Amino acid sequence: MSSTEKKEMVETATVLAEKYIKQYYNTDFVLKDYEIMDSSISSTLYLRGYITGHEDVLIYVYYDYRKKEISGAGGPSWFIDSGNPKKHVPSPSSTDSQ
């Protein structure tokens, strides 16, 4: 993977991670670092950062670069418990019929 492809992937993943954390945890995610797993091991890009007001607490967001979607988040239990990652968010097509 070229450095340009990596940069684009990280930018895409970061935007999705910010939206994910805002939607499910109602706070802002700030990226500090990342790690891209080798495709022979996993298709995961680990985004490491923090949320506003808790700059000293490490939060992870997991991005599946094959599926091009966020697969979850990790961090201390108080953070994970503050959100509702299993809540249903209707797609635009499912809201049209309501």
PDB file of C-alpha atoms in Angstrom:
ATOM      1  CA  MET A   1       0.000   0.000   0.000  1.00  0.00           C
ATOM      2  CA  SER A   2       1.429   3.366  -0.981  1.00  0.00           C
ATOM      3  CA  SER A   3       1.811   6.235   1.480  1.00  0.00           C
ATOM      4  CA  THR A   4      -0.890   8.146  -0.428  1.00  0.00           C
ATOM      5  CA  GLU A   5      -3.309   5.218  -0.061  1.00  0.00           C
ATOM      6  CA  LYS A   6      -2.502   4.962   3.661  1.00  0.00           C
ATOM      7  CA  LYS A   7      -3.055   8.685   4.129  1.00  0.00           C
ATOM      8  CA  GLU A   8      -6.423   8.561   2.337  1.00  0.00           C
ATOM      9  CA  MET A   9      -7.482   5.517   4.352  1.00  0.00           C
ATOM     10  CA  VAL A  10      -6.576   7.192   7.653  1.00  0.00           C
ATOM     11  CA  GLU A  11      -8.405  10.382   6.638  1.00  0.00           C
ATOM     12  CA  THR A  12     -11.544   8.422   5.705  1.00  0.00           C
ATOM     13  CA  ALA A  13     -11.372   6.346   8.885  1.00  0.00           C
ATOM     14  CA  THR A  14     -10.875   9.451  11.042  1.00  0.00           C
ATOM     15  CA  VAL A  15     -13.943  11.189   9.604  1.00  0.00           C
ATOM     16  CA  LEU A  16     -16.034   8.054  10.178  1.00  0.00           C
ATOM     17  CA  ALA A  17     -14.615   7.635  13.700  1.00  0.00           C
ATOM     18  CA  GLU A  18     -15.504  11.223  14.594  1.00  0.00           C
ATOM     19  CA  LYS A  19     -19.069  10.687  13.346  1.00  0.00           C
ATOM     20  CA  TYR A  20     -19.339   7.339  15.151  1.00  0.00           C
ATOM     21  CA  ILE A  21     -18.192   8.730  18.506  1.00  0.00           C
ATOM     22  CA  LYS A  22     -20.451  11.767  18.126  1.00  0.00           C
ATOM     23  CA  GLN A  23     -23.464   9.620  17.205  1.00  0.00           C
ATOM     24  CA  TYR A  24     -23.077   6.865  19.800  1.00  0.00           C
ATOM     25  CA  TYR A  25     -21.295   8.646  22.662  1.00  0.00           C
ATOM     26  CA  ASN A  26     -22.313  12.270  22.072  1.00  0.00           C
ATOM     27  CA  THR A  27     -18.782  13.602  22.367  1.00  0.00           C
ATOM     28  CA  ASP A  28     -15.886  14.563  20.118  1.00  0.00           C
ATOM     29  CA  PHE A  29     -13.044  12.208  19.177  1.00  0.00           C
ATOM     30  CA  VAL A  30      -9.558  13.599  18.539  1.00  0.00           C
ATOM     31  CA  LEU A  31      -7.063  11.367  16.717  1.00  0.00           C
ATOM     32  CA  LYS A  32      -3.561  11.104  18.200  1.00  0.00           C
ATOM     33  CA  ASP A  33      -2.124   8.076  16.442  1.00  0.00           C
ATOM     34  CA  TYR A  34      -3.030   5.032  14.399  1.00  0.00           C
ATOM     35  CA  GLU A  35      -1.827   1.566  13.483  1.00  0.00           C
ATOM     36  CA  ILE A  36      -2.670  -0.299  10.293  1.00  0.00           C
ATOM     37  CA  MET A  37      -2.625  -4.052  10.667  1.00  0.00           C
ATOM     38  CA  ASP A  38      -1.063  -6.077   7.887  1.00  0.00           C
ATOM     39  CA  SER A  39      -3.776  -7.558   5.682  1.00  0.00           C
ATOM     40  CA  SER A  40      -2.399 -11.065   6.316  1.00  0.00           C
ATOM     41  CA  ILE A  41      -3.283 -10.614  10.013  1.00  0.00           C
ATOM     42  CA  SER A  42      -6.382  -8.434  10.019  1.00  0.00           C
ATOM     43  CA  SER A  43      -8.100  -5.728   7.984  1.00  0.00           C
ATOM     44  CA  THR A  44      -8.208  -3.370  10.957  1.00  0.00           C
ATOM     45  CA  LEU A  45      -6.973   0.167  11.296  1.00  0.00           C
ATOM     46  CA  TYR A  46      -6.701   1.104  14.978  1.00  0.00           C
ATOM     47  CA  LEU A  47      -7.319   4.778  15.615  1.00  0.00           C
ATOM     48  CA  ARG A  48      -6.030   5.948  18.996  1.00  0.00           C
ATOM     49  CA  GLY A  49      -7.132   9.218  20.472  1.00  0.00           C
ATOM     50  CA  TYR A  50      -9.147  10.854  23.179  1.00  0.00           C
ATOM     51  CA  ILE A  51     -12.478  12.534  23.739  1.00  0.00           C
ATOM     52  CA  THR A  52     -12.959  16.176  24.587  1.00  0.00           C
ATOM     53  CA  GLY A  53     -12.470  16.818  28.288  1.00  0.00           C
ATOM     54  CA  HIS A  54     -10.567  13.568  28.819  1.00  0.00           C
ATOM     55  CA  GLU A  55      -7.321  14.209  26.965  1.00  0.00           C
ATOM     56  CA  ASP A  56      -5.425  11.840  29.265  1.00  0.00           C
ATOM     57  CA  VAL A  57      -7.714   8.835  28.581  1.00  0.00           C
ATOM     58  CA  LEU A  58      -6.976   6.630  25.572  1.00  0.00           C
ATOM     59  CA  ILE A  59      -9.933   5.765  23.338  1.00  0.00           C
ATOM     60  CA  TYR A  60      -9.726   3.340  20.410  1.00  0.00           C
ATOM     61  CA  VAL A  61     -11.885   3.230  17.315  1.00  0.00           C
ATOM     62  CA  TYR A  62     -11.632   0.181  15.083  1.00  0.00           C
ATOM     63  CA  TYR A  63     -11.998   0.647  11.328  1.00  0.00           C
ATOM     64  CA  ASP A  64     -12.313  -2.328   8.972  1.00  0.00           C
ATOM     65  CA  TYR A  65     -10.546  -1.126   5.841  1.00  0.00           C
ATOM     66  CA  ARG A  66     -11.897  -3.932   3.656  1.00  0.00           C
ATOM     67  CA  LYS A  67     -15.515  -3.225   4.552  1.00  0.00           C
ATOM     68  CA  LYS A  68     -14.822   0.519   4.889  1.00  0.00           C
ATOM     69  CA  GLU A  69     -16.758   0.793   8.151  1.00  0.00           C
ATOM     70  CA  ILE A  70     -16.273   1.338  11.859  1.00  0.00           C
ATOM     71  CA  SER A  71     -16.456  -1.981  13.693  1.00  0.00           C
ATOM     72  CA  GLY A  72     -16.436  -0.621  17.242  1.00  0.00           C
ATOM     73  CA  ALA A  73     -14.773   1.428  19.930  1.00  0.00           C
ATOM     74  CA  GLY A  74     -12.808   0.677  23.058  1.00  0.00           C
ATOM     75  CA  GLY A  75     -11.696   2.435  26.160  1.00  0.00           C
ATOM     76  CA  PRO A  76     -12.417   2.545  29.870  1.00  0.00           C
ATOM     77  CA  SER A  77     -15.716   1.047  31.019  1.00  0.00           C
ATOM     78  CA  TRP A  78     -17.128   4.441  32.060  1.00  0.00           C
ATOM     79  CA  PHE A  79     -16.710   5.590  28.461  1.00  0.00           C
ATOM     80  CA  ILE A  80     -18.114   2.449  26.838  1.00  0.00           C
ATOM     81  CA  ASP A  81     -21.046   2.423  29.284  1.00  0.00           C
ATOM     82  CA  SER A  82     -21.814   6.066  28.438  1.00  0.00           C
ATOM     83  CA  GLY A  83     -22.854   5.191  24.906  1.00  0.00           C
ATOM     84  CA  ASN A  84     -25.249   2.920  23.204  1.00  0.00           C
ATOM     85  CA  PRO A  85     -23.388   1.346  20.266  1.00  0.00           C
ATOM     86  CA  LYS A  86     -26.188  -1.165  19.705  1.00  0.00           C
ATOM     87  CA  LYS A  87     -28.929   1.385  19.136  1.00  0.00           C
ATOM     88  CA  HIS A  88     -30.612   1.199  15.773  1.00  0.00           C
ATOM     89  CA  VAL A  89     -29.996   4.102  13.467  1.00  0.00           C
ATOM     90  CA  PRO A  90     -32.466   3.962  10.584  1.00  0.00           C
ATOM     91  CA  SER A  91     -31.082   4.261   7.112  1.00  0.00           C
ATOM     92  CA  PRO A  92     -32.495   7.060   4.932  1.00  0.00           C
ATOM     93  CA  SER A  93     -34.532   4.562   2.905  1.00  0.00           C
ATOM     94  CA  SER A  94     -36.225   3.085   6.007  1.00  0.00           C
ATOM     95  CA  THR A  95     -37.359   6.509   7.217  1.00  0.00           C
ATOM     96  CA  ASP A  96     -39.038   7.364   3.910  1.00  0.00           C
ATOM     97  CA  SER A  97     -41.850   4.915   4.513  1.00  0.00           C
ATOM     98  CA  GLN A  98     -42.626   6.127   8.026  1.00  0.00           C
TER      99      GLN A  98
END
